[in-house]
Structure formats: C-alpha cells, structure tokens
Amino acid sequence: MAKNPLNTSSASPRRRIATRVYLRPGATPGTLNPIAGSAPATVSVLTCEGDGGAHAVSRVDDLRRLPSPAEKGMCWVRVTGLGNVEPVVAVEDFYGIPRLAVEDTLSPGWRTKMEEQGDFAFFLLQAPSDAAGSRKGEHLSLFCKQGLIVTFEDAPTTLVDSLWDRLEKEPPSGKIEHLAELVTYMVLDLIVDGFYPHLDAKDEELAELEDRISDHVPNRWELSRLYTVKRDLITLRRLLTPFKELRNDVQKLHTPESIKELRPYFADLDDHIIQADELLDTYYEVAKSLDEISQSMLSNRMNDIIKILTIISTVFMPLSFIAGVYGMNFDTRYPLNMPELSLPFGYVLVLLVMGGVVAGMLWFFKKRGWL
C-alpha cells in the first residue's frame, strides 16, 4: 500500500485536543464526587518570598498546618489528584473556598471561565494538548487572591510542572508586589501560547493539502484529512473563545493598587489572544475554502462522468434501433417485408450506415461544444 506523503504525525483519527467533559448527572449541587481513575490527592506548597529570594517546594502531610496567605510574596498550594475528596475538603475549609466552586474543580472538561467566589478570583481553565499529540488536553482549577494561589488538578499537569520549575530557577523580581496576580497571568499566558504550535501545525497541513488538491481531484484519504483539520480547528476555537471573554473578566483580578503594576502584562496577554484568534479564523476560512473547492471538483468530475455516459448512451440509441429493426427476420418473399435482407452486401451496408450515424452524431456533439 502506498504511503501518503502528507505528514500525519500531528493527529490520528481518535486523538483529542481537549479534555473530555466529566459529569455525574443527577447529583445534588455542592456534592463532591471523586474522579474515577484519578490518583489520591496530595498537597504541595511553593512559597515565593517578597524580596525575590529563594523558593521552597514541600509536601504537606498534615492538612491542619496549611500555610496562610503570604503578606509579602506568594504562597501556592497545589492539590494533585482528585481520587479522594477528604484533602480537597480540608483545603476548602481552611481557605474558605466556596463549595460550588470546588464542585466545578471535580468536573474536568468544562468551559474556561472566571468568576468571583468570595475573596477569590476563580479560574476554570482548559489547556489544549501539545501539537505532537504526546500529551493530552489538561484541566486546571485556580483560585487566586492577594498572596495566595490554590490549584486543583486531577493529574499532574505539565503546565504547572513547568511553571514551578521556572519559578524555582528564575524567581520573580522583588519589585513586583502582587506576585499571586502575576503568576496567574503566567498561567494564562502559558495556556494561550500553547495554541500557537497547534496553529502552526494546521497551517502546514493546510498548505500541503492545498498543493495536493490543486494538482488533482482529492481522493478519499485527502478528504478525510481535511475533515480532521476542520474538526481540530473547531475544537481549538471552542477552547480559545472563552479566553477572549476572559480578557474583560480578568480585570476583576486586579486591586486598585495592582492595576498600574500589572497592566503591561495583561495587555501582552490580550495581544496573544487576539493574534491566536485571528490566525484561527484565517486557517478555518482556508480549510472551509479547500472543502468547497474539493466538493466543486468532485461535482465537476461527476458531471464529466455523467456527460460521457450520456453521450455513449445517446450514440448507441440509433444503433440499437437499426439492429432491432433488422433483427425481426421477416419473410423476404414479400416486397413489404424488408427486401434489404436479400441484398448480397446487406450486412456490410447496415454496418456502414451505423458507422455513418455514429460519425454524424459525434460531429454534431463536437460542433455544439458538448465534447
């Protein structure tokens, strides 16, 4: 079987860019149900000193000794694994997180959003998988207020892993007073930047498909590949659209003192969201145009086939009539019963008449532009 030259490493028919929605229907609002298949919850803490000093990462075994929000700097409490709810409830009670918001953290796959929940700004975030398909889409719940961030993950996410590693190696500047808000910006920025490898991959796939489709009528595999690209772009649009709405809601994260300090960062995030959205719209329009061109080419090909078959059928209609007339085999002794059957060259004569009919019809079709 010939191998398709188009790169297919970025996607297989069953690959999912986004996390599947997890929901237990019929549950009472505020009911906390563990996520099936998730590991038991563990709690870790990362602290950032206000002077931009060292960071410490530690695991908390005694949940009665959770750290309080930092007066200077930031404290990040990370709950990893949602296979049991007892540690989740302990963190919720200690920091006063609303129960309905915690319930949302136990339902991965929900639409990205931001809400004000008591003293917290609550972010429910969906991050796309990586473009190579080696990492599935990730779900992250984040609660932020001055000096404190609390996150919940059903499994350790590469997003938080990479950010913790960055914070340990490159501590934020001691001049930044609102570290929790700054780190929240860094989380959002990492998720939005994760769309760009997908968009670059779709751009290359569409360029290759465009080259192939311009050369010939698309085959079944190329049409299937084009459908997959369109489906992935629709999924990316579903994930990115809430971030456009988040651009306005995220202002709720600011206190009057932090607006001036963090405005350049969130303005940069706005630029990234707008750029990704414009690229996504462009690539979707390209995919849509390629789909329309493909359908038009297939329709034209079908019309050509039907035209050829119609011409063949039309040419054979008079031939079938002549053959039918001379195949009746009436008695030639009577003058009104086909005297041509007694001609010595009657067979050749009928063949010549048939050939003349075919030539005449083809000449007529060509003169009318039907051939």
Short mmCIF file of C-alpha atoms in Angstrom, two decimals, residues 106-309:
data_model
loop_
_atom_site.label_atom_id
_atom_site.label_comp_id
_atom_site.label_asym_id
_atom_site.label_seq_id
_atom_site.Cartn_x
_atom_site.Cartn_y
_atom_site.Cartn_z
CA LEU A 106 -14.15 17.93 40.25
CA SER A 107 -15.76 18.17 36.79
CA PRO A 108 -12.90 18.30 34.26
CA GLY A 109 -13.58 19.42 30.73
CA TRP A 110 -15.91 22.30 31.49
CA ARG A 111 -15.68 25.54 29.55
CA THR A 112 -12.97 28.01 30.55
CA LYS A 113 -14.37 30.74 32.74
CA MET A 114 -13.58 33.21 35.52
CA GLU A 115 -15.84 34.03 38.45
CA GLU A 116 -15.64 35.95 41.68
CA GLN A 117 -16.04 33.43 44.51
CA GLY A 118 -15.88 35.20 47.85
CA ASP A 119 -12.41 36.71 48.25
CA PHE A 120 -11.09 34.60 45.37
CA ALA A 121 -10.94 35.01 41.65
CA PHE A 122 -11.82 31.51 40.40
CA PHE A 123 -10.45 30.32 37.07
CA LEU A 124 -11.64 27.09 35.42
CA LEU A 125 -9.12 26.50 32.64
CA GLN A 126 -8.76 24.08 29.75
CA ALA A 127 -5.36 23.79 28.09
CA PRO A 128 -5.02 22.08 24.68
CA SER A 129 -2.84 19.05 24.17
CA ASP A 130 0.56 19.53 22.61
CA ALA A 131 0.70 19.64 18.81
CA ALA A 132 2.60 16.34 18.61
CA GLY A 133 -0.21 14.51 20.41
CA SER A 134 2.15 13.13 23.09
CA ARG A 135 0.27 14.98 25.85
CA LYS A 136 -3.49 15.09 26.21
CA GLY A 137 -5.50 18.20 26.97
CA GLU A 138 -5.27 19.35 30.58
CA HIS A 139 -7.77 20.75 33.08
CA LEU A 140 -6.78 23.17 35.83
CA SER A 141 -8.81 24.95 38.51
CA LEU A 142 -7.15 28.02 40.03
CA PHE A 143 -8.17 30.21 42.97
CA CYS A 144 -6.30 33.47 43.40
CA LYS A 145 -6.28 36.29 45.94
CA GLN A 146 -3.65 38.58 47.39
CA GLY A 147 -0.70 36.46 48.49
CA LEU A 148 -2.29 33.07 47.73
CA ILE A 149 -2.92 30.71 44.83
CA VAL A 150 -4.70 27.37 45.20
CA THR A 151 -4.85 24.96 42.25
CA PHE A 152 -6.60 21.61 41.78
CA GLU A 153 -5.52 19.04 39.14
CA ASP A 154 -6.96 15.58 38.53
CA ALA A 155 -3.45 14.56 37.41
CA PRO A 156 -0.12 16.42 37.49
CA THR A 157 -0.17 18.87 34.58
CA THR A 158 2.91 19.78 32.57
CA LEU A 159 1.62 23.35 32.73
CA VAL A 160 2.08 23.66 36.50
CA ASP A 161 5.20 21.47 36.50
CA SER A 162 6.93 23.76 34.02
CA LEU A 163 5.80 26.90 35.82
CA TRP A 164 7.01 25.67 39.23
CA ASP A 165 10.33 24.75 37.68
CA ARG A 166 10.57 28.22 36.15
CA LEU A 167 9.72 29.94 39.43
CA GLU A 168 12.41 27.97 41.23
CA LYS A 169 15.07 28.75 38.66
CA GLU A 170 14.04 32.33 37.87
CA PRO A 171 12.41 33.97 40.90
CA PRO A 172 10.16 36.91 40.07
CA SER A 173 11.58 40.34 40.61
CA GLY A 174 11.34 41.62 44.16
CA LYS A 175 9.89 44.83 42.74
CA ILE A 176 6.63 43.04 41.94
CA GLU A 177 4.31 43.33 44.92
CA HIS A 178 1.35 41.35 43.59
CA LEU A 179 3.02 38.03 42.89
CA ALA A 180 -0.19 35.94 43.01
CA GLU A 181 -1.77 38.03 40.28
CA LEU A 182 1.45 37.96 38.28
CA VAL A 183 1.70 34.15 38.49
CA THR A 184 -1.95 33.89 37.46
CA TYR A 185 -1.05 35.90 34.38
CA MET A 186 1.84 33.49 33.72
CA VAL A 187 -0.57 30.52 33.88
CA LEU A 188 -2.96 32.16 31.40
CA ASP A 189 -0.07 33.16 29.14
CA LEU A 190 1.30 29.61 29.05
CA ILE A 191 -2.12 28.21 28.09
CA VAL A 192 -2.68 30.80 25.34
CA ASP A 193 0.84 30.26 23.98
CA GLY A 194 0.03 26.54 23.80
CA PHE A 195 -2.39 27.29 20.95
CA TYR A 196 0.36 28.52 18.63
CA PRO A 197 2.09 25.14 17.97
CA HIS A 198 -1.34 23.77 17.00
CA LEU A 199 -1.97 26.71 14.68
CA ASP A 200 1.47 26.31 13.07
CA ALA A 201 0.81 22.60 12.53
CA LYS A 202 -2.59 23.29 10.96
CA ASP A 203 -1.03 25.93 8.70
CA GLU A 204 1.48 23.38 7.37
CA GLU A 205 -1.19 20.71 6.90
CA LEU A 206 -3.47 23.11 5.05
CA ALA A 207 -0.59 24.25 2.81
CA GLU A 208 0.22 20.63 1.89
CA LEU A 209 -3.44 19.80 1.30
CA GLU A 210 -3.80 22.89 -0.86
CA ASP A 211 -0.85 21.82 -3.02
CA ARG A 212 -2.21 18.31 -3.42
CA ILE A 213 -5.79 19.35 -4.13
CA SER A 214 -4.66 21.88 -6.74
CA ASP A 215 -2.97 19.05 -8.70
CA HIS A 216 -5.81 16.57 -8.87
CA VAL A 217 -9.28 15.75 -7.67
CA PRO A 218 -8.95 14.90 -3.94
CA ASN A 219 -9.12 11.26 -3.02
CA ARG A 220 -10.88 9.76 -0.02
CA TRP A 221 -7.83 10.00 2.26
CA GLU A 222 -7.28 13.68 1.49
CA LEU A 223 -10.94 14.47 2.15
CA SER A 224 -10.73 12.62 5.46
CA ARG A 225 -7.59 14.54 6.39
CA LEU A 226 -9.26 17.85 5.52
CA TYR A 227 -12.24 16.94 7.68
CA THR A 228 -9.90 16.15 10.59
CA VAL A 229 -8.17 19.52 10.23
CA LYS A 230 -11.53 21.31 10.24
CA ARG A 231 -12.65 19.37 13.31
CA ASP A 232 -9.42 20.25 15.14
CA LEU A 233 -9.81 23.92 14.24
CA ILE A 234 -13.38 23.88 15.58
CA THR A 235 -12.10 22.33 18.83
CA LEU A 236 -9.37 24.95 19.10
CA ARG A 237 -11.96 27.67 18.54
CA ARG A 238 -14.11 26.20 21.32
CA LEU A 239 -11.11 26.30 23.67
CA LEU A 240 -9.88 29.77 22.65
CA THR A 241 -13.20 31.64 22.54
CA PRO A 242 -13.63 31.78 26.36
CA PHE A 243 -10.20 33.41 26.65
CA LYS A 244 -11.50 36.27 24.52
CA GLU A 245 -14.25 36.77 27.08
CA LEU A 246 -11.70 36.38 29.87
CA ARG A 247 -9.86 39.47 28.64
CA ASN A 248 -12.55 41.66 30.20
CA ASP A 249 -13.36 39.49 33.20
CA VAL A 250 -9.72 39.28 34.26
CA GLN A 251 -9.86 42.93 35.28
CA LYS A 252 -11.74 41.70 38.34
CA LEU A 253 -8.49 40.09 39.41
CA HIS A 254 -6.89 43.50 39.93
CA THR A 255 -6.99 45.55 43.06
CA PRO A 256 -6.67 49.31 42.56
CA GLU A 257 -3.03 49.05 43.65
CA SER A 258 -2.21 46.23 41.22
CA ILE A 259 -3.81 47.72 38.09
CA LYS A 260 -0.90 50.02 37.29
CA GLU A 261 1.71 47.39 38.14
CA LEU A 262 0.28 44.50 36.11
CA ARG A 263 -1.40 46.35 33.26
CA PRO A 264 1.54 45.77 30.80
CA TYR A 265 1.43 42.03 31.47
CA PHE A 266 -2.28 41.60 30.84
CA ALA A 267 -2.07 43.91 27.83
CA ASP A 268 0.53 41.50 26.43
CA LEU A 269 -1.84 38.59 27.15
CA ASP A 270 -4.56 40.43 25.21
CA ASP A 271 -2.23 40.73 22.22
CA HIS A 272 -1.50 36.99 22.29
CA ILE A 273 -5.20 36.11 22.48
CA ILE A 274 -6.11 38.46 19.61
CA GLN A 275 -3.28 37.13 17.43
CA ALA A 276 -4.23 33.49 18.08
CA ASP A 277 -7.88 34.24 17.38
CA GLU A 278 -7.09 35.95 14.08
CA LEU A 279 -4.86 33.08 12.96
CA LEU A 280 -7.53 30.57 13.94
CA ASP A 281 -10.19 32.41 11.93
CA THR A 282 -7.84 32.62 8.93
CA TYR A 283 -6.99 28.93 8.96
CA TYR A 284 -10.61 27.93 9.39
CA GLU A 285 -11.60 30.03 6.37
CA VAL A 286 -8.78 28.39 4.37
CA ALA A 287 -9.99 24.93 5.42
CA LYS A 288 -13.55 25.89 4.56
CA SER A 289 -12.46 27.16 1.12
CA LEU A 290 -10.50 23.97 0.46
CA ASP A 291 -13.55 21.93 1.41
CA GLU A 292 -15.71 23.94 -1.00
CA ILE A 293 -13.12 23.60 -3.78
CA SER A 294 -12.90 19.86 -3.15
CA GLN A 295 -16.64 19.46 -3.31
CA SER A 296 -16.74 21.52 -6.51
CA MET A 297 -14.01 19.40 -8.11
CA LEU A 298 -15.80 16.20 -7.14
CA SER A 299 -19.05 17.59 -8.53
CA ASN A 300 -17.35 18.56 -11.81
CA ARG A 301 -15.78 15.14 -12.05
CA MET A 302 -19.17 13.52 -11.52
CA ASN A 303 -20.70 15.76 -14.17
CA ASP A 304 -17.96 14.79 -16.65
CA ILE A 305 -18.58 11.11 -15.98
CA ILE A 306 -22.33 11.53 -16.39
CA LYS A 307 -21.79 13.51 -19.62
CA ILE A 308 -19.60 10.78 -21.12
CA LEU A 309 -22.05 8.07 -20.13
#
